[in-house]
PDB file of C-alpha atoms in Angstrom:
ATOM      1  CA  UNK A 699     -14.675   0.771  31.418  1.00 37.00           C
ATOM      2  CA  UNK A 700     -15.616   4.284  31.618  1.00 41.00           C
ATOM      3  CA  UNK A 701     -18.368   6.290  30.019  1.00 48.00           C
ATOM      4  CA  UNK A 702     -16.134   7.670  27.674  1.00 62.00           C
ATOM      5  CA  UNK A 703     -14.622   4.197  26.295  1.00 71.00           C
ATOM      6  CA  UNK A 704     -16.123   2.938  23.503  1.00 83.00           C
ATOM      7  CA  UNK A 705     -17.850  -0.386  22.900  1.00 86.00           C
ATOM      8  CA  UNK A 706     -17.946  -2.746  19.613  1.00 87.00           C
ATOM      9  CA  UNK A 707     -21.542  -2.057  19.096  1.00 89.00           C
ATOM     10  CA  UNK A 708     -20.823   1.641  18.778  1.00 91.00           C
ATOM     11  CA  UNK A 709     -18.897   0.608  15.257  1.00 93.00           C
ATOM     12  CA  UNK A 710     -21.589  -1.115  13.615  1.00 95.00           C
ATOM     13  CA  UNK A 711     -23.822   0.570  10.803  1.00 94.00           C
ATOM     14  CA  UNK A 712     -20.290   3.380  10.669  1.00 95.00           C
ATOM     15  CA  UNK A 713     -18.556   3.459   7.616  1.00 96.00           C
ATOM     16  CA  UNK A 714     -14.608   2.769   7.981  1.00 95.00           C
ATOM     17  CA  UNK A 715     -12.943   5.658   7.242  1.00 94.00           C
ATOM     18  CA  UNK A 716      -9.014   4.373   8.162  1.00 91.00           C
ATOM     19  CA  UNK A 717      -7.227   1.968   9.823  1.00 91.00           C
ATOM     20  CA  UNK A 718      -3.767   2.303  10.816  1.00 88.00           C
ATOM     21  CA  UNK A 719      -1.449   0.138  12.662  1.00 83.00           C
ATOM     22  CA  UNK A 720       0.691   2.330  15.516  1.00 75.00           C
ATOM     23  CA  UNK A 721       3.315   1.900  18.034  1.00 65.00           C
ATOM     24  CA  UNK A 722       1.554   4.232  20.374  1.00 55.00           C
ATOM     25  CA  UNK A 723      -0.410   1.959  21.987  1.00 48.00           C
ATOM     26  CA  UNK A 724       0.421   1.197  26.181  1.00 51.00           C
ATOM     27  CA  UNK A 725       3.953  -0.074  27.370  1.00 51.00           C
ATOM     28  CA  UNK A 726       4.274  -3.570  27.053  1.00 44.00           C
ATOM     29  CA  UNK A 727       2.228  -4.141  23.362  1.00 44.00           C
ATOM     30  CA  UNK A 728       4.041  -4.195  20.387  1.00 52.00           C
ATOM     31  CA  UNK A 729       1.322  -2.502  18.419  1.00 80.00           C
ATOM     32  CA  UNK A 730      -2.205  -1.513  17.509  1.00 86.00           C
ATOM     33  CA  UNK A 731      -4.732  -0.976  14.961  1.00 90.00           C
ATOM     34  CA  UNK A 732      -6.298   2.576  15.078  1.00 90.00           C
ATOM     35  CA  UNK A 733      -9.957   2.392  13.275  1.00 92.00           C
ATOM     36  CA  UNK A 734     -11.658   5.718  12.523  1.00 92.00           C
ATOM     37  CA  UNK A 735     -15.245   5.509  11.457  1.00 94.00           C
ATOM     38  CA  UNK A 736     -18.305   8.406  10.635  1.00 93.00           C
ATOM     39  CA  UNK A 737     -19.705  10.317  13.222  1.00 88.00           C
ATOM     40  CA  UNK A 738     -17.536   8.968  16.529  1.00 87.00           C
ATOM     41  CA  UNK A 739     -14.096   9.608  17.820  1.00 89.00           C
ATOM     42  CA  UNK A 740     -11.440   7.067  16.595  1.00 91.00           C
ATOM     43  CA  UNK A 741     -10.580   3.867  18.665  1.00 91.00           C
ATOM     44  CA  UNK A 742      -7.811   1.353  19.362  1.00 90.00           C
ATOM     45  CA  UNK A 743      -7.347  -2.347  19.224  1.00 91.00           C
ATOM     46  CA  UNK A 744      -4.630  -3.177  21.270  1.00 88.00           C
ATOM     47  CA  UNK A 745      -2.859  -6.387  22.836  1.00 87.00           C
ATOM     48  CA  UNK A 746      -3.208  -7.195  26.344  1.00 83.00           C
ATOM     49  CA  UNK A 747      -1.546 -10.275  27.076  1.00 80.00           C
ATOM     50  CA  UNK A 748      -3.537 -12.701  25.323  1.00 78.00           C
ATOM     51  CA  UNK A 749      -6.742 -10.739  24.757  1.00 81.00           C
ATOM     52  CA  UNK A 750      -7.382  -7.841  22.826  1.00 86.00           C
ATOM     53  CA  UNK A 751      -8.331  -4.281  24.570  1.00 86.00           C
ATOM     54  CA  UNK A 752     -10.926  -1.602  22.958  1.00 88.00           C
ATOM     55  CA  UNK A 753     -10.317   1.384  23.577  1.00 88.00           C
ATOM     56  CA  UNK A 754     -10.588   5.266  22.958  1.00 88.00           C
ATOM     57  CA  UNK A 755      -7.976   6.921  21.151  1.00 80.00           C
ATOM     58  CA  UNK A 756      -6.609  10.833  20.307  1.00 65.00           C
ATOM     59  CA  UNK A 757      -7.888  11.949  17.474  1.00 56.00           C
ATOM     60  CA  UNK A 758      -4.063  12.700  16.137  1.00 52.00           C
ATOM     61  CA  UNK A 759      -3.761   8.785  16.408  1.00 43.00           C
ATOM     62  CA  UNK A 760      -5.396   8.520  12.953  1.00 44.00           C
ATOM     63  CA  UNK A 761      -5.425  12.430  11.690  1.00 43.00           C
ATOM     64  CA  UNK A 762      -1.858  12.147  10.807  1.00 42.00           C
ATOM     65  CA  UNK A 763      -1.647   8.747   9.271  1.00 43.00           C
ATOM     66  CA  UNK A 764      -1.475   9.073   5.377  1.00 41.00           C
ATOM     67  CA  UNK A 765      -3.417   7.419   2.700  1.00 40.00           C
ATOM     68  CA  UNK A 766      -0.377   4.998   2.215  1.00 39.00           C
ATOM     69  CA  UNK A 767      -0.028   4.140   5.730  1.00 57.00           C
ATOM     70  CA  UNK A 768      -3.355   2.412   5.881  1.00 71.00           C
ATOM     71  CA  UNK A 769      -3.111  -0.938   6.939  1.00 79.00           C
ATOM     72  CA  UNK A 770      -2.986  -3.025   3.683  1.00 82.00           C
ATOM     73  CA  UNK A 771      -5.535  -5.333   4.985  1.00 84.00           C
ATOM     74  CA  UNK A 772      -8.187  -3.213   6.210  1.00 89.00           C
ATOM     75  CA  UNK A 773      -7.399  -0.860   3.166  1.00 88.00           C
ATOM     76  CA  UNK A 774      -9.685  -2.311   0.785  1.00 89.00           C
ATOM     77  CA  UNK A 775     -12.896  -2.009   2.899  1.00 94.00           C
ATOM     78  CA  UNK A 776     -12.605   2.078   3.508  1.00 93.00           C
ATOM     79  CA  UNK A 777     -15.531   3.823   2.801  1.00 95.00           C
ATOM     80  CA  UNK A 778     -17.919   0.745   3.217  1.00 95.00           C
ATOM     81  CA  UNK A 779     -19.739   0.126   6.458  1.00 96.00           C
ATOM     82  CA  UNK A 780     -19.026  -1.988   9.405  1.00 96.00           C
ATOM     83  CA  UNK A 781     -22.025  -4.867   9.132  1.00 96.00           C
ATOM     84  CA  UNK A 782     -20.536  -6.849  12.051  1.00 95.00           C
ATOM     85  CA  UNK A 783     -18.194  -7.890  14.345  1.00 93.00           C
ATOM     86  CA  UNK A 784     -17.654 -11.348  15.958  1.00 92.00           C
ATOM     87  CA  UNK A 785     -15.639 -12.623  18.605  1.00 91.00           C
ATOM     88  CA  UNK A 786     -12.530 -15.282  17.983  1.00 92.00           C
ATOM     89  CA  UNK A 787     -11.694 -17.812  20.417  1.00 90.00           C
ATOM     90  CA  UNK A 788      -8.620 -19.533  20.730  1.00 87.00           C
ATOM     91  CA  UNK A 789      -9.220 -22.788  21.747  1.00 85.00           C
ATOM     92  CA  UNK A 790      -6.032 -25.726  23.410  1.00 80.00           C
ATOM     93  CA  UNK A 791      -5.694 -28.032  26.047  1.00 81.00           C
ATOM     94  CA  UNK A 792      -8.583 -26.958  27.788  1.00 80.00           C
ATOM     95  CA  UNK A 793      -8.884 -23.326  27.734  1.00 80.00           C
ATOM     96  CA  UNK A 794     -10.894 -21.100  25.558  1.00 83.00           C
ATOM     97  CA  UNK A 795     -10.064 -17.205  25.079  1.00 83.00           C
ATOM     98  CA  UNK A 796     -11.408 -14.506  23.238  1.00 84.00           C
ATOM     99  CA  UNK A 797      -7.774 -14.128  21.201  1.00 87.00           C
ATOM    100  CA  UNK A 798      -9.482 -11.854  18.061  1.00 92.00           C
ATOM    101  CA  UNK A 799     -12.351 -10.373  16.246  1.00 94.00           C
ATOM    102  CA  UNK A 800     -13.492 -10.454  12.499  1.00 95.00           C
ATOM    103  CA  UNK A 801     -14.658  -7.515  11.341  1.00 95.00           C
ATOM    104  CA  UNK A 802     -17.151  -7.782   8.843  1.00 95.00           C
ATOM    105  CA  UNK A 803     -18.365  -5.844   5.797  1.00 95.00           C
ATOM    106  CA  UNK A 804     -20.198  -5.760   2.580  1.00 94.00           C
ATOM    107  CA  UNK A 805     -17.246  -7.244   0.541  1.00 92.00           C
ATOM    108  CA  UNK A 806     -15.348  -9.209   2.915  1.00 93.00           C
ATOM    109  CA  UNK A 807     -14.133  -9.927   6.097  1.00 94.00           C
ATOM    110  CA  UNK A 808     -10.897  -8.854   8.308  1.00 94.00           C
ATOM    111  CA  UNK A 809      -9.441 -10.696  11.424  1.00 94.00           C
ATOM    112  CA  UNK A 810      -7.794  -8.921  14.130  1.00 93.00           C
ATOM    113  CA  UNK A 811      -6.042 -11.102  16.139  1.00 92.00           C
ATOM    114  CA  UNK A 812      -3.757 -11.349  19.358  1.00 90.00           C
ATOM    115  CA  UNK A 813      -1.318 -14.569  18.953  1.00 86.00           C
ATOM    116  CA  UNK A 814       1.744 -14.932  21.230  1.00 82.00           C
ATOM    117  CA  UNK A 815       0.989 -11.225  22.469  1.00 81.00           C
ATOM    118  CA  UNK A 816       1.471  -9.726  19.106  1.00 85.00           C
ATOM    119  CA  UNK A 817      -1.331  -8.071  16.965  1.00 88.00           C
ATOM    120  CA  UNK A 818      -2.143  -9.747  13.533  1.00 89.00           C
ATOM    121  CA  UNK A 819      -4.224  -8.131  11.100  1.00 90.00           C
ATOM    122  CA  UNK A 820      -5.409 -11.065   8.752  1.00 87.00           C
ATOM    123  CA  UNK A 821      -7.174 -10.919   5.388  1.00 80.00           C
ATOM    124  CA  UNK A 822      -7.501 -13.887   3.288  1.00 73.00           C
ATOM    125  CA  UNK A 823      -4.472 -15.176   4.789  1.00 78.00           C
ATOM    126  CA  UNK A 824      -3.773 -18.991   6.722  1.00 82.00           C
ATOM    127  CA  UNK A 825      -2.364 -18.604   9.704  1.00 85.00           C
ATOM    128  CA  UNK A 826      -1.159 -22.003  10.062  1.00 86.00           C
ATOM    129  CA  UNK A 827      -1.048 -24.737  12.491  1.00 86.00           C
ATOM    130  CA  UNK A 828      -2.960 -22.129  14.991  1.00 88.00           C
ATOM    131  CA  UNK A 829      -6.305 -22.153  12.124  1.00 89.00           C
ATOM    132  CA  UNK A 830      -7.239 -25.367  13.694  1.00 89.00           C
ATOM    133  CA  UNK A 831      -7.475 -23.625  17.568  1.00 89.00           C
ATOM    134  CA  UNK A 832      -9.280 -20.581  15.950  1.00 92.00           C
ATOM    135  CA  UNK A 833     -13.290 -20.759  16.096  1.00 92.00           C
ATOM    136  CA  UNK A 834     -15.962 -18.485  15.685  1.00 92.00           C
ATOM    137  CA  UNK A 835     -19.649 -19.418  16.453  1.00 94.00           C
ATOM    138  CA  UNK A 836     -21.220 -18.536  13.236  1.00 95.00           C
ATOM    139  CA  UNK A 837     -23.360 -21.898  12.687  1.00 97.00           C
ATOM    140  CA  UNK A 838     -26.739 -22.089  13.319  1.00 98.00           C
ATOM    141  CA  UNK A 839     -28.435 -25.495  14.315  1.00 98.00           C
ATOM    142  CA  UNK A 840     -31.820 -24.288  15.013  1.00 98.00           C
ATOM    143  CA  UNK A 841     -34.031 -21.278  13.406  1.00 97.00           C
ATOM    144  CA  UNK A 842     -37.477 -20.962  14.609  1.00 96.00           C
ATOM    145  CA  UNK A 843     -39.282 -17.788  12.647  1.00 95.00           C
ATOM    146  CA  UNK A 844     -41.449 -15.999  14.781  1.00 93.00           C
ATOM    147  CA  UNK A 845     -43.534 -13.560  12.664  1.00 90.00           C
ATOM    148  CA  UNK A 846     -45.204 -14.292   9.245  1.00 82.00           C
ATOM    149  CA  UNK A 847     -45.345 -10.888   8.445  1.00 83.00           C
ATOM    150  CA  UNK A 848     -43.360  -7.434   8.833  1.00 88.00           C
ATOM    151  CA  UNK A 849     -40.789  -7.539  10.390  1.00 93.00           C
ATOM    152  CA  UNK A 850     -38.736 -10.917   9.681  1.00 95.00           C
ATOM    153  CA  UNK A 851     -37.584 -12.148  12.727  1.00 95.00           C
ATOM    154  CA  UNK A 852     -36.565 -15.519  14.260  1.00 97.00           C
ATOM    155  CA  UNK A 853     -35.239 -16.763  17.208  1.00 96.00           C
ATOM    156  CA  UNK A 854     -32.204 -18.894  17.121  1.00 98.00           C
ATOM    157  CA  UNK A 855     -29.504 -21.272  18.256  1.00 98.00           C
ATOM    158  CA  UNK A 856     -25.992 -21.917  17.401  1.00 97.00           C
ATOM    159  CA  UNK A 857     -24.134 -24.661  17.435  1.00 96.00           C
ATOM    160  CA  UNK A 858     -22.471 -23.530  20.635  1.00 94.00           C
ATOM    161  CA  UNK A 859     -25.958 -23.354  22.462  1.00 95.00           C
ATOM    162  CA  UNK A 860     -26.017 -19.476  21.862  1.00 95.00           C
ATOM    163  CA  UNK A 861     -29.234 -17.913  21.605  1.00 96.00           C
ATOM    164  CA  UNK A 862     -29.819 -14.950  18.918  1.00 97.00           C
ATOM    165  CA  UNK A 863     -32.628 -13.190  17.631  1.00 97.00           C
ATOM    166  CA  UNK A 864     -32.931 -11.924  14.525  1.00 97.00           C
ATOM    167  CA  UNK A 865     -34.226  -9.574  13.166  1.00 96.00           C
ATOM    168  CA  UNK A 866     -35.163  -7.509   9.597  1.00 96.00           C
ATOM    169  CA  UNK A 867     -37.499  -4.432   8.990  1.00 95.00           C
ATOM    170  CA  UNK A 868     -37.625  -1.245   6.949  1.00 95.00           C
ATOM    171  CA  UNK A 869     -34.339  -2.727   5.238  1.00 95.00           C
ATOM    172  CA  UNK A 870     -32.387  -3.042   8.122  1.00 96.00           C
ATOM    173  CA  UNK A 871     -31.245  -6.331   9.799  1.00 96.00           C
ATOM    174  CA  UNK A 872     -30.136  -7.227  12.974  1.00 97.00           C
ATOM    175  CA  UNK A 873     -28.598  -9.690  15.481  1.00 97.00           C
ATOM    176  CA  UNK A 874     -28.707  -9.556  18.711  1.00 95.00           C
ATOM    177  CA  UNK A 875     -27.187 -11.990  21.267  1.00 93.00           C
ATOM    178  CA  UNK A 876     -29.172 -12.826  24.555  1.00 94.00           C
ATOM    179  CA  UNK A 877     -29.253 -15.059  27.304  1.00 92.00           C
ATOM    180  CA  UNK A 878     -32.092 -16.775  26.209  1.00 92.00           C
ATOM    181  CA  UNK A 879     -35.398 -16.178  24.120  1.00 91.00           C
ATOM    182  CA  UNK A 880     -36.922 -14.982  27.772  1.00 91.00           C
ATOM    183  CA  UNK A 881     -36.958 -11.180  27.364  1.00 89.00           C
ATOM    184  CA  UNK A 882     -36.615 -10.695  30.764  1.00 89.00           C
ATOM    185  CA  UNK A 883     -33.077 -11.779  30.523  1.00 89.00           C
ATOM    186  CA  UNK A 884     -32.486  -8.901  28.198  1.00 90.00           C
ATOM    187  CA  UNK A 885     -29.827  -6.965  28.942  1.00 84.00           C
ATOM    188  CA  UNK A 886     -27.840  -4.508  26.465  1.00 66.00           C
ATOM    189  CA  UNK A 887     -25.648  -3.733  30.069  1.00 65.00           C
ATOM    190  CA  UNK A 888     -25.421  -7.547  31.039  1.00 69.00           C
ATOM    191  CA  UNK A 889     -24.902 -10.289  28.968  1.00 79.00           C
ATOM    192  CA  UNK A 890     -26.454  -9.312  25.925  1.00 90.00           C
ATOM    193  CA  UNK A 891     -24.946  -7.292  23.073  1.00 90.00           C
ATOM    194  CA  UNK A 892     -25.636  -6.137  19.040  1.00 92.00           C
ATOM    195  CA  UNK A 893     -23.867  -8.740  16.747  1.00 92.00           C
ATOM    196  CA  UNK A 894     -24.717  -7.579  13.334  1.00 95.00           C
ATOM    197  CA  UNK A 895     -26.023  -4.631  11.959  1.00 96.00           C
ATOM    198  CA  UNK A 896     -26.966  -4.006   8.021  1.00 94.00           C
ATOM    199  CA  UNK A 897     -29.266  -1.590   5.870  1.00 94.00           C
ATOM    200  CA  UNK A 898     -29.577  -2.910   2.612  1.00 91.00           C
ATOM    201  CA  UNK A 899     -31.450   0.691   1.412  1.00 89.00           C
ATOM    202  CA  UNK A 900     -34.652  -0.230   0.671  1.00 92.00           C
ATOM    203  CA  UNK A 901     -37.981  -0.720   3.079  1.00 90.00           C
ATOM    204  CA  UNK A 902     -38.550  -3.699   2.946  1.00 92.00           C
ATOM    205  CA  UNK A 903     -39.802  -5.841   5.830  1.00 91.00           C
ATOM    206  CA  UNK A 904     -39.952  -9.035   4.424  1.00 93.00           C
ATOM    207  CA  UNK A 905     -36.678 -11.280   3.750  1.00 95.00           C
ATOM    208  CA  UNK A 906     -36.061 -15.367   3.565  1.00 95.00           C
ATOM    209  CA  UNK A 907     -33.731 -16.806   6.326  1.00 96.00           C
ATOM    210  CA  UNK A 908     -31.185 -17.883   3.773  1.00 96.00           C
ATOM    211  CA  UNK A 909     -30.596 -14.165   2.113  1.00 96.00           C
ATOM    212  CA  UNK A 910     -30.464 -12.878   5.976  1.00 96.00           C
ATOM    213  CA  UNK A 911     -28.033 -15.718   7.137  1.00 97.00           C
ATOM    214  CA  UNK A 912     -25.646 -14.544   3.925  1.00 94.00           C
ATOM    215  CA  UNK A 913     -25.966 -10.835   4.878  1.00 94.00           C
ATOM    216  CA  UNK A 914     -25.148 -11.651   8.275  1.00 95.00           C
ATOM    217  CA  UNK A 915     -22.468 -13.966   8.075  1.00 94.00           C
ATOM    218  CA  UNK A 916     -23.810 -16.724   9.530  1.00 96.00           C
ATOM    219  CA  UNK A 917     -24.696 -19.847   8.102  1.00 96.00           C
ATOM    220  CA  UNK A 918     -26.880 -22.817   8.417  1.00 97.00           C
ATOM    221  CA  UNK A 919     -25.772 -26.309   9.835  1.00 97.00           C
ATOM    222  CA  UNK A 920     -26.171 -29.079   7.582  1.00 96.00           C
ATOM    223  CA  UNK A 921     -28.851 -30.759   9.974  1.00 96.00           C
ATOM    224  CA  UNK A 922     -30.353 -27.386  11.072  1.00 97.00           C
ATOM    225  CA  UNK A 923     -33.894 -27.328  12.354  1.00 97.00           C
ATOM    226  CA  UNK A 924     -35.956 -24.838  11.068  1.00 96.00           C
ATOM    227  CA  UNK A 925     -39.605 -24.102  11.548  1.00 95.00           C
ATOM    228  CA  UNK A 926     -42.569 -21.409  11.797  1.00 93.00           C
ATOM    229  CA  UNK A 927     -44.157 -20.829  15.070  1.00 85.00           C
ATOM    230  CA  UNK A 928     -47.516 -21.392  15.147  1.00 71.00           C
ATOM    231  CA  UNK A 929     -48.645 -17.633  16.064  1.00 64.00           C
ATOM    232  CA  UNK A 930     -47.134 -14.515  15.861  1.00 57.00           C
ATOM    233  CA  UNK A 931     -44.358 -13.443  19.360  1.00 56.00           C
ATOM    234  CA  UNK A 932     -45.083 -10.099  18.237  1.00 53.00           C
ATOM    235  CA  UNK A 933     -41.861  -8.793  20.566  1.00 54.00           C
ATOM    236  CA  UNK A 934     -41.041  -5.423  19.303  1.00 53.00           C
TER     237      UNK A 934
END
């Protein structure tokens, strides 16, 4: 990926200013979804084989598309910002590929998926038989809050063994995913990344895990550990 490509951090925080499915995308893929968003150049979601490819796109690519060609999907959710998005994995007879992503925002959530090579835009809608292969590693077994004060923050575990940290301070909340709770294995280059990014307007520091899980998207697993370390981490 080149400097100029963009990443799926780079969307968070940006409000969604249209989406538009195109047939200009690179020989060989039937389609894909054109997002434009504040203050950065538009980008493309587009089919490769079974994954799905970010890239950059022309600016035409969304300059020309009308208010009625917005896909009907993504339509809704203009205007509002881009508070996460969360990898899809496509899970039979042994393998396990990244096949989507759900965008997520204030009021809602859209999937983007990449099922028998073909781009699916999906919101509130069953897919069918393939729902049961689709998973996304949103449940946490294990919170463990790490200051008592400003900011909120915690380090946690999904289900899945992944390690996140959270984070909430002068209204704004974050999740990151790391390799582990070592900082040392931080690495926004390697394989660590921005999950989730919110500001709720107000400067607040202080926020309950619950509220943050809901803002998020995440959620708690029934038998979810969660406790207070016994002095403050103090990381950043």
């Amino acid at each position: 990926m080149s400097d100029d490509e963009p990443y799926l951090c780079d969307l968070l925080g940006k409000r969604l200013l249209g989406a538009a499915l195109s047939h200009d995308g690179p020989v060989g893929s039937s389609s894909s979804l054109v997002l434009r968003t504040e203050e950065q150049a538009p980008v493309r979601l587009v089919p490769q084989g079974s994954a799905l490819l970010l890239t950059a796109a022309p600016p035409a690519g969304v300059a020309s598309v009308p208010a009625a060609g917005q896909d009907p999907a993504m339509a809704r959710f203009i205007g509002t910002p881009i508070r996460s998005v969360r990898e899809i994995r496509h899970r039979q007879d042994g393998s396990d590929l990244v096949a989507g992503l759900t965008f997520q925002f204030p009021d809602g959530n859209v999937r983007v998926l990449v099922l028998d090579g073909e781009l699916v835009v999906a919101h509130d809608r069953h897919l069918g038989e393939v729902e049961a292969r689709l998973h996304e590693d949103v449940t946490v077994a294990r919170a463990v809050r790490t200051c008592l004060a400003s900011p909120s923050q915690w380090d946690a575990w999904t289900t899945e063994g992944q390690y996140l940290y959270f984070r909430y301070r002068h209204g704004e909340g974050t999740v990151e995913q790391h390799p582990s709770e070592d900082t040392d294995t931080w690495d926004l280059g390697g394989g660590s990344r921005l999950w989730t990014l919110w500001n709720d307007g107000t400067d607040d520091g202080e926020i309950a895990l619950p509220e943050f899980l809901a803002l998020a998207g995440l959620r708690l697993a029934p038998d979810a550990e969660v406790s207070v370390l016994s002095s403050w981490k103090g990381r950043r």
